[in-house]
Short mmCIF file of C-alpha atoms in Angstrom, two decimals:
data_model
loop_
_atom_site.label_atom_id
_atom_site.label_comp_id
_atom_site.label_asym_id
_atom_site.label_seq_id
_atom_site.Cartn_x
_atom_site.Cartn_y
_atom_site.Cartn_z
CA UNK B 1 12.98 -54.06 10.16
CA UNK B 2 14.49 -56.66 7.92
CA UNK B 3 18.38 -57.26 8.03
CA UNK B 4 21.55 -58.28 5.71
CA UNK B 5 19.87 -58.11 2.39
CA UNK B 6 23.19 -57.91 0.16
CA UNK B 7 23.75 -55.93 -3.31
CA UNK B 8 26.98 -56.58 -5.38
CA UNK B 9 27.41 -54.51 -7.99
CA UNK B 10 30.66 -52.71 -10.01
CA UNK B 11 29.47 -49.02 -8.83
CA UNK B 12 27.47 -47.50 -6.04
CA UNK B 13 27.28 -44.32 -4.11
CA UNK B 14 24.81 -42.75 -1.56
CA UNK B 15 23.84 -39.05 -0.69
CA UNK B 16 23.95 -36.53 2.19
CA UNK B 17 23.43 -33.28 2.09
CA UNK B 18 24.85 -31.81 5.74
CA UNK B 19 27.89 -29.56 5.58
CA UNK B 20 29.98 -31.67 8.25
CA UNK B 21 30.45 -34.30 5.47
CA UNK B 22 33.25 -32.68 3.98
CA UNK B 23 34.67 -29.27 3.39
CA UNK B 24 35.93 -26.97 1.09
CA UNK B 25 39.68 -27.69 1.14
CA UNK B 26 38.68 -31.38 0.33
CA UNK B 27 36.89 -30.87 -2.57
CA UNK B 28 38.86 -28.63 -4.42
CA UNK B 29 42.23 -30.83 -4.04
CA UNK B 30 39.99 -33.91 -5.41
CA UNK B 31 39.67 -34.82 -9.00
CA UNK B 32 35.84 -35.37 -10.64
CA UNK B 33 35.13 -38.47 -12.60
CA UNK B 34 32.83 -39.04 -15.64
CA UNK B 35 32.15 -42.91 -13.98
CA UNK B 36 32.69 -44.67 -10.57
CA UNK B 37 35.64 -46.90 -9.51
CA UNK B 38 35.53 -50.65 -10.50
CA UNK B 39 34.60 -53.12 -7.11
CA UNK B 40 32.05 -51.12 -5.20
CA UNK B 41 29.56 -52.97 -3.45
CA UNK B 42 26.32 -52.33 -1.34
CA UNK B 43 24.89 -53.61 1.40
CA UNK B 44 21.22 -52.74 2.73
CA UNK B 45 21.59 -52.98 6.08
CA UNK B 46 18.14 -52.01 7.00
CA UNK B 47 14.57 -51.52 5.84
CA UNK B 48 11.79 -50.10 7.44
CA UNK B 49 8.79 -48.21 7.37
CA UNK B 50 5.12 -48.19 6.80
CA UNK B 51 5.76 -47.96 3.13
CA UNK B 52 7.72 -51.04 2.78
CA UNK B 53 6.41 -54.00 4.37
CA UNK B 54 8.76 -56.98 4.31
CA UNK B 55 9.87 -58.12 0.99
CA UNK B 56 8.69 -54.93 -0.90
CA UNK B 57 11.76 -52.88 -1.22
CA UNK B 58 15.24 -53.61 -3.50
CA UNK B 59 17.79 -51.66 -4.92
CA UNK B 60 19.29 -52.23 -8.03
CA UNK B 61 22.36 -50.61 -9.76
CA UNK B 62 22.82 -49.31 -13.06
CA UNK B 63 24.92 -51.05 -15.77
CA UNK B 64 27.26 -47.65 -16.68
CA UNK B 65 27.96 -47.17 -12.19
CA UNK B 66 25.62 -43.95 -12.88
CA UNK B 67 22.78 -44.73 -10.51
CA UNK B 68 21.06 -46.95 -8.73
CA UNK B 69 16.83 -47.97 -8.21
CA UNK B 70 15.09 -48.24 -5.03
CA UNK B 71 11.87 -50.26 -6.07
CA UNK B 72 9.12 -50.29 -3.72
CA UNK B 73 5.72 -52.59 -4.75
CA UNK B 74 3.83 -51.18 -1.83
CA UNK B 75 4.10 -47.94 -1.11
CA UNK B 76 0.89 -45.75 -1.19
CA UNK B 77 -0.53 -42.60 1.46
CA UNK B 78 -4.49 -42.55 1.09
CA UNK B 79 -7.24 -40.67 2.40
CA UNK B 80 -10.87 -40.62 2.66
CA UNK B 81 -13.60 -43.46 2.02
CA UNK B 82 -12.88 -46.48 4.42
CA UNK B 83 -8.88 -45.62 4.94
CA UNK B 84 -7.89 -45.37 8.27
CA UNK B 85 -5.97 -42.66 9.97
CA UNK B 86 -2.66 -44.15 9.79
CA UNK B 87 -3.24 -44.63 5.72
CA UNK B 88 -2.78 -41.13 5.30
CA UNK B 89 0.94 -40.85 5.34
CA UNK B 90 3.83 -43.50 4.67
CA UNK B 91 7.19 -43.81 4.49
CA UNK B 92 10.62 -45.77 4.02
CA UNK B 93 14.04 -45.29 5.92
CA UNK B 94 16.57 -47.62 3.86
CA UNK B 95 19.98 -47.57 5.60
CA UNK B 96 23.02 -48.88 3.20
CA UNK B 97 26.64 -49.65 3.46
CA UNK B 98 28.78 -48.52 0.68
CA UNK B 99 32.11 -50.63 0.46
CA UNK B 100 34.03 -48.02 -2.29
CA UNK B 101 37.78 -48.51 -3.14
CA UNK B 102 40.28 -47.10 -1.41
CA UNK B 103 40.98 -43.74 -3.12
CA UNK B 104 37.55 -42.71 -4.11
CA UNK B 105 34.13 -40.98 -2.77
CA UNK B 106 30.98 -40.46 -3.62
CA UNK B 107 27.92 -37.91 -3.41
CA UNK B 108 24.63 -37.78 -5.39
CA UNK B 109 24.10 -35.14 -7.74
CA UNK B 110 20.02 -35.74 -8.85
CA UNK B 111 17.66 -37.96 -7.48
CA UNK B 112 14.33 -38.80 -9.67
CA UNK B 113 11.01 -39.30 -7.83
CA UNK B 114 8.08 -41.06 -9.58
CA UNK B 115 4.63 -42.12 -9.35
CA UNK B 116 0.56 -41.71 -9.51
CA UNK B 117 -1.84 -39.73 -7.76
CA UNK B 118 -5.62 -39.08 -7.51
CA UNK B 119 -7.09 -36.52 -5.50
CA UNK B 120 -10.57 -35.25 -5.37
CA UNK B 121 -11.68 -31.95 -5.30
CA UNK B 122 -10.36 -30.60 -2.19
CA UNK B 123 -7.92 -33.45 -1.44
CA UNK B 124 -3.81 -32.34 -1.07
CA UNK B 125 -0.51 -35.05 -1.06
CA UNK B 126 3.15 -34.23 -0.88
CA UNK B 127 6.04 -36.15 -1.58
CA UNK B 128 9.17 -35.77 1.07
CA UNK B 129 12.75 -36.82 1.27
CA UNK B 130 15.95 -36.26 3.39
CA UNK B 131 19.68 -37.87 3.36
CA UNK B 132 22.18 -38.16 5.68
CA UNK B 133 25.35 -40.69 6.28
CA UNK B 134 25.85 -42.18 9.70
CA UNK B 135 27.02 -39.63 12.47
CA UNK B 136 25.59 -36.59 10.85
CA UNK B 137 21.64 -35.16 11.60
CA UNK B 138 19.38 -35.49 8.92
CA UNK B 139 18.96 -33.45 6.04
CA UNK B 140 16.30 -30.49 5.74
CA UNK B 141 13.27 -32.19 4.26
CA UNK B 142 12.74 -32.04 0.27
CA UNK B 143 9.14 -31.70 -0.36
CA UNK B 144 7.12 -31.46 -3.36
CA UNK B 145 3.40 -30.55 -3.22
CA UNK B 146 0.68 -31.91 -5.77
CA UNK B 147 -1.53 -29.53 -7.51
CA UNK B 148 -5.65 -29.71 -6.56
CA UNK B 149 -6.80 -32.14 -7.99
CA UNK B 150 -4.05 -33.95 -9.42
CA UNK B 151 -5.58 -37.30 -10.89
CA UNK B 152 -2.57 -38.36 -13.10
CA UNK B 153 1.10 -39.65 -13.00
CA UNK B 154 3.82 -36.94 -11.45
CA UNK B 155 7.67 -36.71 -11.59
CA UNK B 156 9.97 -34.74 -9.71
CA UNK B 157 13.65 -33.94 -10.16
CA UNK B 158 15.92 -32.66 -7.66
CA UNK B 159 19.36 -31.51 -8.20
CA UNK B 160 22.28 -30.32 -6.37
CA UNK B 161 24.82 -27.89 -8.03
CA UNK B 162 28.06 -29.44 -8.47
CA UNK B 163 29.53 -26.67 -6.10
CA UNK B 164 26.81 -27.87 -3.42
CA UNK B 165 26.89 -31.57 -3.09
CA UNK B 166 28.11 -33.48 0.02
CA UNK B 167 30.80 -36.05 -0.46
CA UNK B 168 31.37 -38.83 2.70
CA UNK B 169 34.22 -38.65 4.08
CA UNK B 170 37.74 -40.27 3.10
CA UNK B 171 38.36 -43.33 4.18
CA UNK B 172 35.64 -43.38 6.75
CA UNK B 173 33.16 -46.37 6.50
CA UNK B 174 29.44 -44.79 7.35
CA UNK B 175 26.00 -46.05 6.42
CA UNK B 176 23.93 -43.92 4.11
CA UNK B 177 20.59 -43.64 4.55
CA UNK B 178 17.17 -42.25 2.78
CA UNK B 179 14.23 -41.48 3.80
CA UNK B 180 11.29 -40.98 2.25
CA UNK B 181 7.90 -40.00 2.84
CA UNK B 182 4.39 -39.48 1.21
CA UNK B 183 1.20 -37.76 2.89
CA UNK B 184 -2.69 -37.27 1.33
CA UNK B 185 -5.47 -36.10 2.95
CA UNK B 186 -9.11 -36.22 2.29
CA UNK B 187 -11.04 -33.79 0.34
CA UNK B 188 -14.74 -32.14 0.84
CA UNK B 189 -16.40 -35.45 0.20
CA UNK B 190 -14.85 -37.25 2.93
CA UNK B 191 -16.49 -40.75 1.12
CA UNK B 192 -14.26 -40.48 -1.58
CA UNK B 193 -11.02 -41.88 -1.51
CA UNK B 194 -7.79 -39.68 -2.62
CA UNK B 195 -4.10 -41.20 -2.90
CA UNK B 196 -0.62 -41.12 -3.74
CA UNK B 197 1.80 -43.74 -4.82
CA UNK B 198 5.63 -43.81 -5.89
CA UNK B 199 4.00 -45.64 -8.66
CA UNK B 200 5.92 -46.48 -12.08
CA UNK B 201 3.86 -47.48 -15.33
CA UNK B 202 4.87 -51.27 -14.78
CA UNK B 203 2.97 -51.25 -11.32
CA UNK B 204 6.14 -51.20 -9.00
CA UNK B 205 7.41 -48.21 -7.30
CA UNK B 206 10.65 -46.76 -8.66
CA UNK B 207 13.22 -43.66 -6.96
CA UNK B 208 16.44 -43.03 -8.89
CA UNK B 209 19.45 -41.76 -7.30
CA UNK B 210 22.16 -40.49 -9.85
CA UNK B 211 25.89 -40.82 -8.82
CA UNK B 212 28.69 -38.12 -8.77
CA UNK B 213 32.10 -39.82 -7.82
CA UNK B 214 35.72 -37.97 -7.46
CA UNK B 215 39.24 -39.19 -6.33
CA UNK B 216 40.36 -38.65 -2.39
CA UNK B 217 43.10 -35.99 -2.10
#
């Protein structure tokens, strides 16, 4: 678990997806916005996981306050051959602190998954994910499964009508945090090796979050 790895940046905004976040009177007294507020910073207050060892993870935030990167440069599942047991599935919990100004909120309206897989005949992988803020249980998993014999880059989109997405709270100060996951098993050769990475075309890993922001009643 690595600690006070700092992000300043003019937007930012996290995602949960549990009803106790906020509720219906809220939202319809608040006001949407086409961009974030001016003077939001993050803070990654943890990082760990089997999928990002020390120094592998960042986060990076968009130039227009629409999004922000979580970049990961070892993050692969694997199955088969000479992996062990533990290969087989990995994952990354990221918690962050979201400093927003006074006045707005924040939720996240798509998030963008990415990568590379090859699996053998027989061979399966799945790609996971759940939100939540601080306080609130996690988030019912979001899982995608590969096709057989996937041996070729993937993408998955997931989006959250504008009628469905969770806003944190008001003036409340809670950390935000992610989780992912990815899982591959072996396929009827067992001596052949099947994986999958959150693996972009420049080699690192790459998940994109996509902002919604609104005013506070």
């Amino acid at each position: 678990m690595r600690k006070g790895i700092a992000i300043t940046a003019a937007a930012a905004a996290a995602l949960g997806l549990t009803a106790a976040s906020i509720t219906p009177a809220t939202a319809a007294s608040s006001r949407l916005l086409t961009r974030g507020p001016d003077g939001v910073t993050i803070d990654i207050a943890t990082v760990n996981g089997s999928g990002c060892p020390a120094g592998t993870a960042a986060v990076a935030i968009s130039d227009d306050k629409e999004a922000f990167t979580v970049t990961y440069s070892d993050y692969m599942a694997q199955a088969g051959g000479s992996s062990k047991p533990t290969d087989g599935r990995k994952n990354c919990v990221i918690s962050m602190k979201v400093h927003v100004p006074q006045g707005f909120t924040y939720a996240i309206s798509q998030t963008d998954y990415r990568g590379y897989a090859y699996l053998e005949k027989g061979a399966t992988a799945v790609q996971k994910a759940s939100y939540w803020f601080q306080g609130n249980s996690p988030t019912g998993v979001i899982q995608h499964n590969l096709p057989a014999n996937h041996q070729n880059n993937w993408q998955y989109t997931d989006k959250i009508a504008v009628d469905a997405l969770v806003w944190k709270k008001c003036g409340e100060q809670r950390n935000f945090n992610i989780n992912t996951e990815i899982r591959a098993t072996a396929g009827t050769d067992k001596t052949k090796t099947s994986f999958i990475a959150m693996d972009s075309t420049d080699g690192s890993i790459k998940t994109k979050y996509h902002f919604s922001w609104k005013t506070c009643p």
